[in-house]
Coordinates of C-alpha atoms in Angstrom, one line a residue:
X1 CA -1.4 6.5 33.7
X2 CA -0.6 6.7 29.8
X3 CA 2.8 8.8 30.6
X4 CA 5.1 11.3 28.8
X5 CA 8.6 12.9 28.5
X6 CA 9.6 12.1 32.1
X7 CA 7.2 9.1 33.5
X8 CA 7.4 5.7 31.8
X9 CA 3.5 4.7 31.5
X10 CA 1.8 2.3 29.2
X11 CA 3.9 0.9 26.5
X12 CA 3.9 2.1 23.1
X13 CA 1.4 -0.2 21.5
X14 CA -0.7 0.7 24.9
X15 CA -0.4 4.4 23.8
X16 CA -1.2 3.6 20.1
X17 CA -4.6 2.2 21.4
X18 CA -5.9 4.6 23.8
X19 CA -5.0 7.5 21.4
X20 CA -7.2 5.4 18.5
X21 CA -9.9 4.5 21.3
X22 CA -9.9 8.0 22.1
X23 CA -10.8 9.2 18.6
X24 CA -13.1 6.5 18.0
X25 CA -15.4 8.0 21.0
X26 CA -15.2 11.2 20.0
X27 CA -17.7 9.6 17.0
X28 CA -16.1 11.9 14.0
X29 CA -17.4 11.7 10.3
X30 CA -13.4 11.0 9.0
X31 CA -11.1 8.9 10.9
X32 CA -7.6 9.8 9.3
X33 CA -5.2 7.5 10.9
X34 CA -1.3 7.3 10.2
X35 CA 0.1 3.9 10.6
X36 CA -2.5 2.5 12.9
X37 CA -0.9 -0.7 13.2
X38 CA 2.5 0.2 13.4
X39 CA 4.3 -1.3 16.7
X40 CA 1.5 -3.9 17.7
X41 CA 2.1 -7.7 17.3
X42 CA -0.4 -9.5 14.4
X43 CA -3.2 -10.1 17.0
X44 CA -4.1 -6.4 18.4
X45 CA -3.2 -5.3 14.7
X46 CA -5.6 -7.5 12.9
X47 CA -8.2 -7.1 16.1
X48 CA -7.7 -2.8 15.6
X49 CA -8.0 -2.8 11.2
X50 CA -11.4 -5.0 12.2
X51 CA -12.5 -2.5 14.4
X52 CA -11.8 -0.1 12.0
X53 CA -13.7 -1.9 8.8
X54 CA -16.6 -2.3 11.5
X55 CA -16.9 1.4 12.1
X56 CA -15.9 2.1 8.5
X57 CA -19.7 -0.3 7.5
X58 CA -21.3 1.3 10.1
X59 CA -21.2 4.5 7.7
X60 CA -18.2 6.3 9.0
X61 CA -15.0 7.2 6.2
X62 CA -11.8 6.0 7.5
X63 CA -8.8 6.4 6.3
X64 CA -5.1 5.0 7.1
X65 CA -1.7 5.0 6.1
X66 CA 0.2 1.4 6.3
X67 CA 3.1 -0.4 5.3
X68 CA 4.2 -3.6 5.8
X69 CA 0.8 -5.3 6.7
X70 CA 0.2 -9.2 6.9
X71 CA -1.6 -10.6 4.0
X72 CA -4.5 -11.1 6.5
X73 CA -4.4 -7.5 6.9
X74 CA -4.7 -6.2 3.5
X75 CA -7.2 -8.3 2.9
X76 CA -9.4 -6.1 5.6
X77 CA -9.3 -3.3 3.5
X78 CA -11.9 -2.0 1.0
X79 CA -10.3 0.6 -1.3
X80 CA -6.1 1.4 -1.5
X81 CA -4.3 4.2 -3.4
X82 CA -1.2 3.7 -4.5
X83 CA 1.5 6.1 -4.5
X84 CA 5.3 6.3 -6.0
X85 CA 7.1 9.2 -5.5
X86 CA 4.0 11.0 -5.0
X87 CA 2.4 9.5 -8.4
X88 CA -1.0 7.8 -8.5
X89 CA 0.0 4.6 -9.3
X90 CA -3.7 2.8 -8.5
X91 CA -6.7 3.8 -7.2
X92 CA -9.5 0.7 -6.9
X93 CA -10.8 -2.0 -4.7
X94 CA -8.3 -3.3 -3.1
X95 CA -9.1 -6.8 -3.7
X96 CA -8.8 -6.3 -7.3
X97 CA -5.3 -4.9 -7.0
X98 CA -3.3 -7.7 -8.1
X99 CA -5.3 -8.5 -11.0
X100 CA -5.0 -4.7 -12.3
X101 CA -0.8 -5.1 -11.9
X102 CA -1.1 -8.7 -13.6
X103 CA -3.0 -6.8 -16.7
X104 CA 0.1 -4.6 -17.5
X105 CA 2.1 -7.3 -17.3
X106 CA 3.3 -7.4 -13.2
X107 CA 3.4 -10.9 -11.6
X108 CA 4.6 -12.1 -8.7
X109 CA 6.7 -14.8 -9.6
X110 CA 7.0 -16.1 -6.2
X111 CA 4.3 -16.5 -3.9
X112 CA 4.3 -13.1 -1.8
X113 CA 2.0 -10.9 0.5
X114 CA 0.2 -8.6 -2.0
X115 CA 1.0 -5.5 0.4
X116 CA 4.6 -6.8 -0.1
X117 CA 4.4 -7.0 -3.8
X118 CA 2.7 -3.5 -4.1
X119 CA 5.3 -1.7 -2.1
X120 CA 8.1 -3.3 -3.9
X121 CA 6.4 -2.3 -7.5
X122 CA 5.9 1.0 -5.8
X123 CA 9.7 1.8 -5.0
X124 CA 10.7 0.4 -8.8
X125 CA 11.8 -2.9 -7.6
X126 CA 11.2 -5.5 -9.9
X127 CA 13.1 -8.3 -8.2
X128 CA 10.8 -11.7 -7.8
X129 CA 8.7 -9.7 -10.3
X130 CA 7.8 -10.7 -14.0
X131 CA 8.9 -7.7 -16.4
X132 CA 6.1 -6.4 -18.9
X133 CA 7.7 -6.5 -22.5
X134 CA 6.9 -2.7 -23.0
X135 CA 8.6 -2.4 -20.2
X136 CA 11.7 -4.8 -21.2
X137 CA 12.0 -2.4 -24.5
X138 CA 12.8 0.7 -22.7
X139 CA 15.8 -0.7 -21.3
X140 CA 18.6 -0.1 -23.0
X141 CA 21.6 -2.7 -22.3
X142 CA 24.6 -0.7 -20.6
X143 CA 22.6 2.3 -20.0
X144 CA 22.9 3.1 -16.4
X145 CA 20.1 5.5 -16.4
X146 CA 17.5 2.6 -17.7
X147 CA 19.1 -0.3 -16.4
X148 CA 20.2 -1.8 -12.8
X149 CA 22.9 -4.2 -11.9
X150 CA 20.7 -7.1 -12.3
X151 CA 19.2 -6.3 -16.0
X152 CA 16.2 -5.1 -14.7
X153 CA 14.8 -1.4 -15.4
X154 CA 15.4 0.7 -13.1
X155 CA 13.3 1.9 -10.7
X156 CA 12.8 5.7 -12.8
X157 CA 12.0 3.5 -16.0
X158 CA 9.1 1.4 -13.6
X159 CA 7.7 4.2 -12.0
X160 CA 7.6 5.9 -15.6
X161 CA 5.9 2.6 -17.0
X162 CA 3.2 2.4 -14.4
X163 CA 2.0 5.9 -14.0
X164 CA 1.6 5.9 -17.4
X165 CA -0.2 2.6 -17.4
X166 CA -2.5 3.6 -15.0
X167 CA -3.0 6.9 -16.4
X168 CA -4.0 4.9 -19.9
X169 CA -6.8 2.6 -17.4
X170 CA -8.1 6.1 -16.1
X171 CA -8.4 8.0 -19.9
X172 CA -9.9 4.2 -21.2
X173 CA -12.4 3.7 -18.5
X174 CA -13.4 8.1 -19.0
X175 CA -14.2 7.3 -22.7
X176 CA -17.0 4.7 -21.3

């Protein structure tokens, strides 16, 4: 019995399984699924995204939404978008991610899980994060609006920096 409002059932991970199996065999051409992984320990999540990457090679599109994976995880998967308040922020292999961000001038400067780093560039946190010198000229010492507590741009001045960074890769790479 998988259960509802009033009758206790499978567990929640359970649930999240049989509701993905249950797509899966109804064979569709997308699979759009929203935070597949969310709720299940590090096995059954990294046993469900290979299950996913398999049906995705077998010629099926899927799609998911995910934060907060493993490093193990995001390694699983073939393309990501990238979004900050709603902005395209990048749009590529997924493997080739971090080197993008390191050509603009965004490093990790501690070791970190790639999904980690991502999110945190995505919300305008710069903390544990080396700060592009195009960057470091927009901020304007004492300016609340550019600047946070700790020196560092504030998140409006990143987001600003790297949609127009990537916007720059996308005109560049349409001139070829």
């Amino acid at each position: 019995m998988i259960g509802g409002s009033f009758v206790r059932g499978v567990s929640g991970g359970e649930r999240k399984r049989v509701c993905i199996g249950n797509e899966i065999i109804i064979n569709p051409s997308l699979l759009f699924l929203d935070e597949p992984t969310s709720g299940l320990d590090s096995t059954t999540a990294l046993r469900t995204v290979e299950i996913l990457h398999d049906i995705a090679e077998a010629g099926k599109t899927v799609i998911t939404t995910i934060h907060q994976p493993s490093s193990r995880l995001f390694h699983k998967f073939d393309k990501l978008i990238l979004l900050g308040k709603g902005s395209l922020l990048y749009f590529g292999k997924a493997s080739e991610a971090m080197d993008y961000f390191s050509t603009i001038g965004c490093t990790p400067l501690i070791s970190m899980n790639p999904a980690e780093f991502l999110l945190d560039l995505a919300n305008g946190n710069l903390n544990d994060v080396s700060v592009p010198s195009e960057l470091e000229d927009k901020v304007q010492i004492g300016n609340s609006d550019t600047e946070t507590r700790n020196g560092k741009p504030s998140p409006a001045i990143v987001h600003e920096y790297l949609v127009e960074a990537y916007e720059t890769r996308v005109a560049e790479s349409e001139k070829k």
